[in-house]
């Protein structure tokens, strides 16, 4: 969805720019960054599996990118190529808008998005952050790096967090669409946030809403991280409502 979002924003703001997809194998990454420098490509989104590997090829990184240990955005600053992590920005944007900030949070999964989630929750100064993953050692790595606590995957539903964030692919369109990382009852009054945005309403979100929980769709994280990228690349402020409507329409 990134080309859809950014090309729409470029056109809307009257910018002579185009957002394209450049499939890049790991062994091609160094040459690609050299191309970015030579051609002065104004901005780059970085996806799996390059979010950590790209860091050694940059002139500098934001404090946020360093703390997360991953970069998803390249941009120019004073002639130098810098890295940022707007996944964190995008993830916490809808949480900042909550009337009451949660005191406890449970992150499900232990990939790059989980790392961004824990870092974002730390930015929000959430009192207690827990992480659960099928492979406990991966959760332990993130917990060690970012001061969280680990819960065994099998015991995740014995916790009663104010906020549950799903960063696993369970519920994503395709073979996993009918799956959920939280079968059964939800803690009373909790907020449930699924970063999966296709489909817009995952099984997790549908069941959480039926249980009376406040839900946050993954589309909001995707939108906000993309808007943050656009600001870095152009210095302009995009209209989130128009962009959100575009994405919802594109996703049907």
PDB file of C-alpha atoms in Angstrom:
ATOM      1  CA  UNK A   1       0.000   0.000   0.000  1.00  0.00           C
ATOM      2  CA  UNK A   2       2.978   2.360   0.291  1.00  0.00           C
ATOM      3  CA  UNK A   3       3.088   3.297  -3.422  1.00  0.00           C
ATOM      4  CA  UNK A   4      -0.666   3.991  -3.292  1.00  0.00           C
ATOM      5  CA  UNK A   5      -0.262   6.279  -0.291  1.00  0.00           C
ATOM      6  CA  UNK A   6       2.851   8.198  -1.288  1.00  0.00           C
ATOM      7  CA  UNK A   7       2.062   8.705  -4.964  1.00  0.00           C
ATOM      8  CA  UNK A   8      -1.336  10.069  -3.912  1.00  0.00           C
ATOM      9  CA  UNK A   9       0.344  12.475  -1.483  1.00  0.00           C
ATOM     10  CA  UNK A  10       2.939  13.584  -4.047  1.00  0.00           C
ATOM     11  CA  UNK A  11       0.207  14.366  -6.556  1.00  0.00           C
ATOM     12  CA  UNK A  12      -1.981  16.099  -3.985  1.00  0.00           C
ATOM     13  CA  UNK A  13       0.890  18.345  -2.893  1.00  0.00           C
ATOM     14  CA  UNK A  14       1.963  19.091  -6.461  1.00  0.00           C
ATOM     15  CA  UNK A  15       5.375  17.445  -6.070  1.00  0.00           C
ATOM     16  CA  UNK A  16       7.403  16.135  -8.998  1.00  0.00           C
ATOM     17  CA  UNK A  17       8.105  12.792  -7.396  1.00  0.00           C
ATOM     18  CA  UNK A  18       7.349   9.111  -7.809  1.00  0.00           C
ATOM     19  CA  UNK A  19       7.421   6.268  -5.275  1.00  0.00           C
ATOM     20  CA  UNK A  20       8.552   2.969  -6.763  1.00  0.00           C
ATOM     21  CA  UNK A  21       9.252  -0.545  -5.478  1.00  0.00           C
ATOM     22  CA  UNK A  22      12.871  -1.726  -5.802  1.00  0.00           C
ATOM     23  CA  UNK A  23      13.162  -5.456  -4.996  1.00  0.00           C
ATOM     24  CA  UNK A  24      16.611  -5.857  -3.416  1.00  0.00           C
ATOM     25  CA  UNK A  25      18.383  -9.044  -2.393  1.00  0.00           C
ATOM     26  CA  UNK A  26      20.529  -8.923   0.781  1.00  0.00           C
ATOM     27  CA  UNK A  27      23.738  -9.132  -1.245  1.00  0.00           C
ATOM     28  CA  UNK A  28      22.578  -6.124  -3.312  1.00  0.00           C
ATOM     29  CA  UNK A  29      21.934  -3.815  -0.355  1.00  0.00           C
ATOM     30  CA  UNK A  30      25.320  -2.049  -0.278  1.00  0.00           C
ATOM     31  CA  UNK A  31      25.150  -1.332  -4.003  1.00  0.00           C
ATOM     32  CA  UNK A  32      21.600  -0.047  -3.626  1.00  0.00           C
ATOM     33  CA  UNK A  33      22.583   2.418  -0.888  1.00  0.00           C
ATOM     34  CA  UNK A  34      25.439   3.592  -3.145  1.00  0.00           C
ATOM     35  CA  UNK A  35      22.862   4.201  -5.861  1.00  0.00           C
ATOM     36  CA  UNK A  36      20.737   6.218  -3.406  1.00  0.00           C
ATOM     37  CA  UNK A  37      23.777   8.420  -2.729  1.00  0.00           C
ATOM     38  CA  UNK A  38      24.850   8.779  -6.359  1.00  0.00           C
ATOM     39  CA  UNK A  39      21.406   9.576  -7.718  1.00  0.00           C
ATOM     40  CA  UNK A  40      20.397  11.584  -4.631  1.00  0.00           C
ATOM     41  CA  UNK A  41      17.199   9.573  -4.281  1.00  0.00           C
ATOM     42  CA  UNK A  42      15.283  11.748  -1.836  1.00  0.00           C
ATOM     43  CA  UNK A  43      13.769   9.088   0.385  1.00  0.00           C
ATOM     44  CA  UNK A  44      13.582   5.349   0.863  1.00  0.00           C
ATOM     45  CA  UNK A  45      11.315   2.971   2.761  1.00  0.00           C
ATOM     46  CA  UNK A  46      13.199  -0.054   4.067  1.00  0.00           C
ATOM     47  CA  UNK A  47      11.413  -3.365   4.544  1.00  0.00           C
ATOM     48  CA  UNK A  48      12.272  -6.839   5.773  1.00  0.00           C
ATOM     49  CA  UNK A  49      14.961  -8.216   5.626  1.00  0.00           C
ATOM     50  CA  UNK A  50      17.003  -5.002   5.425  1.00  0.00           C
ATOM     51  CA  UNK A  51      15.898  -2.971   8.458  1.00  0.00           C
ATOM     52  CA  UNK A  52      18.965  -3.851  10.517  1.00  0.00           C
ATOM     53  CA  UNK A  53      21.498  -4.577   7.780  1.00  0.00           C
ATOM     54  CA  UNK A  54      21.075  -1.112   6.240  1.00  0.00           C
ATOM     55  CA  UNK A  55      22.223   0.626   9.440  1.00  0.00           C
ATOM     56  CA  UNK A  56      25.940   0.126   8.816  1.00  0.00           C
ATOM     57  CA  UNK A  57      25.669   1.864   5.434  1.00  0.00           C
ATOM     58  CA  UNK A  58      24.315   5.167   6.791  1.00  0.00           C
ATOM     59  CA  UNK A  59      25.931   8.395   7.992  1.00  0.00           C
ATOM     60  CA  UNK A  60      23.776   8.544  11.085  1.00  0.00           C
ATOM     61  CA  UNK A  61      20.510   7.540  12.749  1.00  0.00           C
ATOM     62  CA  UNK A  62      17.918   9.047  15.034  1.00  0.00           C
ATOM     63  CA  UNK A  63      17.966   8.160  18.713  1.00  0.00           C
ATOM     64  CA  UNK A  64      14.726   6.235  18.148  1.00  0.00           C
ATOM     65  CA  UNK A  65      16.221   4.122  15.348  1.00  0.00           C
ATOM     66  CA  UNK A  66      19.264   3.360  17.497  1.00  0.00           C
ATOM     67  CA  UNK A  67      17.153   2.344  20.483  1.00  0.00           C
ATOM     68  CA  UNK A  68      14.921   0.091  18.372  1.00  0.00           C
ATOM     69  CA  UNK A  69      17.888  -1.307  16.479  1.00  0.00           C
ATOM     70  CA  UNK A  70      16.136  -1.014  13.125  1.00  0.00           C
ATOM     71  CA  UNK A  71      15.601   1.528  10.355  1.00  0.00           C
ATOM     72  CA  UNK A  72      12.575   1.684   8.065  1.00  0.00           C
ATOM     73  CA  UNK A  73      13.169   5.118   6.513  1.00  0.00           C
ATOM     74  CA  UNK A  74      16.130   6.814   4.816  1.00  0.00           C
ATOM     75  CA  UNK A  75      16.242  10.587   4.419  1.00  0.00           C
ATOM     76  CA  UNK A  76      18.757  13.357   3.775  1.00  0.00           C
ATOM     77  CA  UNK A  77      19.837  15.870   6.403  1.00  0.00           C
ATOM     78  CA  UNK A  78      22.584  18.444   5.713  1.00  0.00           C
ATOM     79  CA  UNK A  79      23.931  16.320   2.883  1.00  0.00           C
ATOM     80  CA  UNK A  80      24.120  13.161   4.966  1.00  0.00           C
ATOM     81  CA  UNK A  81      22.055  10.000   4.629  1.00  0.00           C
ATOM     82  CA  UNK A  82      20.208   9.280   7.863  1.00  0.00           C
ATOM     83  CA  UNK A  83      17.977   6.490   9.147  1.00  0.00           C
ATOM     84  CA  UNK A  84      14.760   6.788  11.124  1.00  0.00           C
ATOM     85  CA  UNK A  85      12.178   4.344  12.431  1.00  0.00           C
ATOM     86  CA  UNK A  86       8.701   5.701  11.718  1.00  0.00           C
ATOM     87  CA  UNK A  87       7.156   2.346  12.681  1.00  0.00           C
ATOM     88  CA  UNK A  88       7.419   3.554  16.275  1.00  0.00           C
ATOM     89  CA  UNK A  89       5.866   6.914  15.393  1.00  0.00           C
ATOM     90  CA  UNK A  90       3.028   5.222  13.555  1.00  0.00           C
ATOM     91  CA  UNK A  91       2.379   2.657  16.227  1.00  0.00           C
ATOM     92  CA  UNK A  92       2.058   5.071  19.140  1.00  0.00           C
ATOM     93  CA  UNK A  93       0.146   7.822  17.304  1.00  0.00           C
ATOM     94  CA  UNK A  94      -3.324   6.321  17.993  1.00  0.00           C
ATOM     95  CA  UNK A  95      -2.279   5.475  21.563  1.00  0.00           C
ATOM     96  CA  UNK A  96      -1.405   9.110  22.240  1.00  0.00           C
ATOM     97  CA  UNK A  97      -4.997   9.974  21.299  1.00  0.00           C
ATOM     98  CA  UNK A  98      -6.544   7.721  23.956  1.00  0.00           C
ATOM     99  CA  UNK A  99      -8.434   9.531  26.701  1.00  0.00           C
ATOM    100  CA  UNK A 100      -6.673   7.420  29.319  1.00  0.00           C
ATOM    101  CA  UNK A 101      -3.206   5.998  28.865  1.00  0.00           C
ATOM    102  CA  UNK A 102      -2.860   2.301  29.763  1.00  0.00           C
ATOM    103  CA  UNK A 103      -0.710   1.395  32.737  1.00  0.00           C
ATOM    104  CA  UNK A 104       0.081  -2.143  31.553  1.00  0.00           C
ATOM    105  CA  UNK A 105       0.577  -3.518  28.054  1.00  0.00           C
ATOM    106  CA  UNK A 106       1.174  -6.926  26.497  1.00  0.00           C
ATOM    107  CA  UNK A 107       2.880  -7.218  23.120  1.00  0.00           C
ATOM    108  CA  UNK A 108       2.250 -10.447  21.184  1.00  0.00           C
ATOM    109  CA  UNK A 109       5.071 -11.495  18.867  1.00  0.00           C
ATOM    110  CA  UNK A 110       8.810 -10.832  18.822  1.00  0.00           C
ATOM    111  CA  UNK A 111       9.677  -9.616  15.342  1.00  0.00           C
ATOM    112  CA  UNK A 112      10.666  -6.141  14.208  1.00  0.00           C
ATOM    113  CA  UNK A 113       7.178  -4.759  14.761  1.00  0.00           C
ATOM    114  CA  UNK A 114       7.182  -6.070  18.336  1.00  0.00           C
ATOM    115  CA  UNK A 115      10.487  -4.330  18.972  1.00  0.00           C
ATOM    116  CA  UNK A 116       9.002  -1.087  17.616  1.00  0.00           C
ATOM    117  CA  UNK A 117       5.931  -1.598  19.801  1.00  0.00           C
ATOM    118  CA  UNK A 118       7.928  -2.063  22.996  1.00  0.00           C
ATOM    119  CA  UNK A 119      10.106   0.956  22.174  1.00  0.00           C
ATOM    120  CA  UNK A 120       6.984   3.022  21.535  1.00  0.00           C
ATOM    121  CA  UNK A 121       5.380   1.940  24.794  1.00  0.00           C
ATOM    122  CA  UNK A 122       8.562   2.993  26.574  1.00  0.00           C
ATOM    123  CA  UNK A 123       8.302   6.401  24.891  1.00  0.00           C
ATOM    124  CA  UNK A 124       4.776   6.681  26.255  1.00  0.00           C
ATOM    125  CA  UNK A 125       6.146   5.751  29.692  1.00  0.00           C
ATOM    126  CA  UNK A 126       3.770   2.818  30.098  1.00  0.00           C
ATOM    127  CA  UNK A 127       4.438   1.487  33.586  1.00  0.00           C
ATOM    128  CA  UNK A 128       4.612  -2.259  32.842  1.00  0.00           C
ATOM    129  CA  UNK A 129       5.316  -3.736  29.412  1.00  0.00           C
ATOM    130  CA  UNK A 130       5.178  -7.499  28.831  1.00  0.00           C
ATOM    131  CA  UNK A 131       6.010  -9.490  25.707  1.00  0.00           C
ATOM    132  CA  UNK A 132       4.937 -13.012  24.737  1.00  0.00           C
ATOM    133  CA  UNK A 133       6.128 -15.088  21.799  1.00  0.00           C
ATOM    134  CA  UNK A 134       6.034 -18.766  20.843  1.00  0.00           C
ATOM    135  CA  UNK A 135       9.840 -18.780  20.796  1.00  0.00           C
ATOM    136  CA  UNK A 136      10.609 -17.403  24.237  1.00  0.00           C
ATOM    137  CA  UNK A 137      14.265 -16.613  23.484  1.00  0.00           C
ATOM    138  CA  UNK A 138      13.262 -14.038  20.863  1.00  0.00           C
ATOM    139  CA  UNK A 139      10.996 -12.312  23.364  1.00  0.00           C
ATOM    140  CA  UNK A 140      13.797 -12.390  25.930  1.00  0.00           C
ATOM    141  CA  UNK A 141      16.138 -10.582  23.538  1.00  0.00           C
ATOM    142  CA  UNK A 142      13.700  -7.717  23.052  1.00  0.00           C
ATOM    143  CA  UNK A 143      12.882  -7.631  26.766  1.00  0.00           C
ATOM    144  CA  UNK A 144      16.579  -7.393  27.616  1.00  0.00           C
ATOM    145  CA  UNK A 145      17.260  -4.644  25.081  1.00  0.00           C
ATOM    146  CA  UNK A 146      14.192  -2.549  25.866  1.00  0.00           C
ATOM    147  CA  UNK A 147      13.445  -3.186  29.542  1.00  0.00           C
ATOM    148  CA  UNK A 148      10.285  -5.284  29.176  1.00  0.00           C
ATOM    149  CA  UNK A 149       9.214  -8.491  30.927  1.00  0.00           C
ATOM    150  CA  UNK A 150       8.594 -11.853  29.281  1.00  0.00           C
ATOM    151  CA  UNK A 151       5.448 -13.946  29.632  1.00  0.00           C
ATOM    152  CA  UNK A 152       5.329 -17.524  28.340  1.00  0.00           C
ATOM    153  CA  UNK A 153       3.177 -17.749  25.221  1.00  0.00           C
ATOM    154  CA  UNK A 154       1.057 -20.470  26.813  1.00  0.00           C
ATOM    155  CA  UNK A 155       0.406 -18.220  29.840  1.00  0.00           C
ATOM    156  CA  UNK A 156      -0.303 -14.976  27.961  1.00  0.00           C
ATOM    157  CA  UNK A 157      -4.026 -15.112  28.706  1.00  0.00           C
ATOM    158  CA  UNK A 158      -3.433 -15.320  32.438  1.00  0.00           C
ATOM    159  CA  UNK A 159      -2.306 -11.669  32.301  1.00  0.00           C
ATOM    160  CA  UNK A 160      -4.805  -8.802  32.543  1.00  0.00           C
ATOM    161  CA  UNK A 161      -3.206  -5.926  30.626  1.00  0.00           C
ATOM    162  CA  UNK A 162      -4.904  -2.605  29.887  1.00  0.00           C
ATOM    163  CA  UNK A 163      -3.584  -2.846  26.314  1.00  0.00           C
ATOM    164  CA  UNK A 164      -2.964  -5.827  24.027  1.00  0.00           C
ATOM    165  CA  UNK A 165      -0.956  -5.272  20.831  1.00  0.00           C
ATOM    166  CA  UNK A 166      -0.793  -8.016  18.213  1.00  0.00           C
ATOM    167  CA  UNK A 167       2.351  -7.857  16.090  1.00  0.00           C
ATOM    168  CA  UNK A 168       2.100 -11.448  14.841  1.00  0.00           C
ATOM    169  CA  UNK A 169       0.744 -12.249  11.340  1.00  0.00           C
ATOM    170  CA  UNK A 170      -2.168 -14.205  12.845  1.00  0.00           C
ATOM    171  CA  UNK A 171      -5.353 -12.856  11.271  1.00  0.00           C
ATOM    172  CA  UNK A 172      -3.694 -11.592   8.096  1.00  0.00           C
ATOM    173  CA  UNK A 173      -5.513 -12.146   4.801  1.00  0.00           C
ATOM    174  CA  UNK A 174      -4.733 -15.564   3.337  1.00  0.00           C
ATOM    175  CA  UNK A 175      -4.075 -18.799   5.192  1.00  0.00           C
ATOM    176  CA  UNK A 176      -4.038 -17.076   8.600  1.00  0.00           C
ATOM    177  CA  UNK A 177      -7.180 -14.962   8.230  1.00  0.00           C
ATOM    178  CA  UNK A 178      -9.277 -17.159  10.533  1.00  0.00           C
ATOM    179  CA  UNK A 179      -6.605 -17.277  13.243  1.00  0.00           C
ATOM    180  CA  UNK A 180      -6.245 -15.151  16.353  1.00  0.00           C
ATOM    181  CA  UNK A 181      -3.435 -14.722  18.890  1.00  0.00           C
ATOM    182  CA  UNK A 182      -6.028 -14.333  21.688  1.00  0.00           C
ATOM    183  CA  UNK A 183      -8.713 -17.063  21.655  1.00  0.00           C
ATOM    184  CA  UNK A 184     -11.208 -16.695  24.476  1.00  0.00           C
ATOM    185  CA  UNK A 185     -12.122 -13.911  26.879  1.00  0.00           C
ATOM    186  CA  UNK A 186     -10.530 -10.464  27.000  1.00  0.00           C
ATOM    187  CA  UNK A 187      -9.612  -8.526  30.146  1.00  0.00           C
ATOM    188  CA  UNK A 188     -12.445  -6.191  31.117  1.00  0.00           C
ATOM    189  CA  UNK A 189     -12.105  -2.708  29.645  1.00  0.00           C
ATOM    190  CA  UNK A 190      -8.869  -3.379  27.768  1.00  0.00           C
ATOM    191  CA  UNK A 191      -7.769  -1.764  24.513  1.00  0.00           C
ATOM    192  CA  UNK A 192      -6.961  -4.208  21.699  1.00  0.00           C
ATOM    193  CA  UNK A 193      -4.649  -3.063  18.899  1.00  0.00           C
ATOM    194  CA  UNK A 194      -3.881  -5.232  15.857  1.00  0.00           C
ATOM    195  CA  UNK A 195      -1.159  -3.999  13.505  1.00  0.00           C
ATOM    196  CA  UNK A 196      -2.478  -6.313  10.757  1.00  0.00           C
ATOM    197  CA  UNK A 197      -4.391  -4.048   8.344  1.00  0.00           C
ATOM    198  CA  UNK A 198      -5.529  -6.502   5.680  1.00  0.00           C
ATOM    199  CA  UNK A 199      -8.304  -7.294   6.433  1.00  0.00           C
ATOM    200  CA  UNK A 200      -9.221  -4.068   8.205  1.00  0.00           C
ATOM    201  CA  UNK A 201     -11.118  -5.987  10.882  1.00  0.00           C
ATOM    202  CA  UNK A 202      -9.254  -9.112  11.872  1.00  0.00           C
ATOM    203  CA  UNK A 203     -10.830 -11.886  13.897  1.00  0.00           C
ATOM    204  CA  UNK A 204      -8.972 -10.513  16.930  1.00  0.00           C
ATOM    205  CA  UNK A 205     -10.554  -7.077  16.538  1.00  0.00           C
ATOM    206  CA  UNK A 206     -14.031  -8.418  15.808  1.00  0.00           C
ATOM    207  CA  UNK A 207     -14.038 -10.595  18.904  1.00  0.00           C
ATOM    208  CA  UNK A 208     -12.512  -7.852  21.067  1.00  0.00           C
ATOM    209  CA  UNK A 209     -15.175  -5.387  19.961  1.00  0.00           C
ATOM    210  CA  UNK A 210     -17.913  -7.931  20.684  1.00  0.00           C
ATOM    211  CA  UNK A 211     -16.443  -8.231  24.202  1.00  0.00           C
ATOM    212  CA  UNK A 212     -16.757  -4.491  24.752  1.00  0.00           C
ATOM    213  CA  UNK A 213     -13.103  -3.613  24.235  1.00  0.00           C
ATOM    214  CA  UNK A 214     -11.931  -0.449  22.520  1.00  0.00           C
ATOM    215  CA  UNK A 215     -10.179  -1.504  19.302  1.00  0.00           C
ATOM    216  CA  UNK A 216      -7.508   0.105  17.127  1.00  0.00           C
ATOM    217  CA  UNK A 217      -7.111  -1.027  13.517  1.00  0.00           C
ATOM    218  CA  UNK A 218      -3.690  -1.713  12.027  1.00  0.00           C
ATOM    219  CA  UNK A 219      -4.442   0.663   9.176  1.00  0.00           C
ATOM    220  CA  UNK A 220      -3.873   3.527  11.599  1.00  0.00           C
ATOM    221  CA  UNK A 221      -0.287   2.456  12.294  1.00  0.00           C
ATOM    222  CA  UNK A 222       0.432   2.023   8.594  1.00  0.00           C
ATOM    223  CA  UNK A 223      -1.069   5.421   7.807  1.00  0.00           C
ATOM    224  CA  UNK A 224       0.777   7.275  10.548  1.00  0.00           C
ATOM    225  CA  UNK A 225       4.173   5.729   9.778  1.00  0.00           C
ATOM    226  CA  UNK A 226       3.698   6.679   6.125  1.00  0.00           C
ATOM    227  CA  UNK A 227       2.718  10.255   6.970  1.00  0.00           C
ATOM    228  CA  UNK A 228       5.819  10.529   9.154  1.00  0.00           C
ATOM    229  CA  UNK A 229       7.944   9.395   6.201  1.00  0.00           C
ATOM    230  CA  UNK A 230       6.294  11.956   3.928  1.00  0.00           C
ATOM    231  CA  UNK A 231       7.101  14.750   6.402  1.00  0.00           C
ATOM    232  CA  UNK A 232      10.762  13.694   6.543  1.00  0.00           C
ATOM    233  CA  UNK A 233      11.087  13.559   2.772  1.00  0.00           C
ATOM    234  CA  UNK A 234       9.177  16.711   1.833  1.00  0.00           C
ATOM    235  CA  UNK A 235       8.868  18.950   4.887  1.00  0.00           C
ATOM    236  CA  UNK A 236       5.157  19.202   4.146  1.00  0.00           C
ATOM    237  CA  UNK A 237       2.200  18.319   6.371  1.00  0.00           C
ATOM    238  CA  UNK A 238      -0.212  15.831   4.746  1.00  0.00           C
ATOM    239  CA  UNK A 239      -3.913  15.619   5.543  1.00  0.00           C
ATOM    240  CA  UNK A 240      -4.426  12.366   7.502  1.00  0.00           C
ATOM    241  CA  UNK A 241      -8.192  12.201   6.945  1.00  0.00           C
ATOM    242  CA  UNK A 242      -7.931  12.259   3.145  1.00  0.00           C
ATOM    243  CA  UNK A 243      -5.101   9.729   3.175  1.00  0.00           C
ATOM    244  CA  UNK A 244      -7.036   7.444   5.538  1.00  0.00           C
ATOM    245  CA  UNK A 245     -10.057   7.547   3.257  1.00  0.00           C
ATOM    246  CA  UNK A 246      -7.865   6.649   0.284  1.00  0.00           C
ATOM    247  CA  UNK A 247      -6.390   3.626   2.039  1.00  0.00           C
ATOM    248  CA  UNK A 248      -9.708   2.364   3.343  1.00  0.00           C
ATOM    249  CA  UNK A 249     -11.128   2.586  -0.155  1.00  0.00           C
ATOM    250  CA  UNK A 250      -8.116   0.784  -1.650  1.00  0.00           C
ATOM    251  CA  UNK A 251      -8.419  -2.022   0.892  1.00  0.00           C
ATOM    252  CA  UNK A 252     -12.126  -2.337   0.251  1.00  0.00           C
TER     253      UNK A 252
END
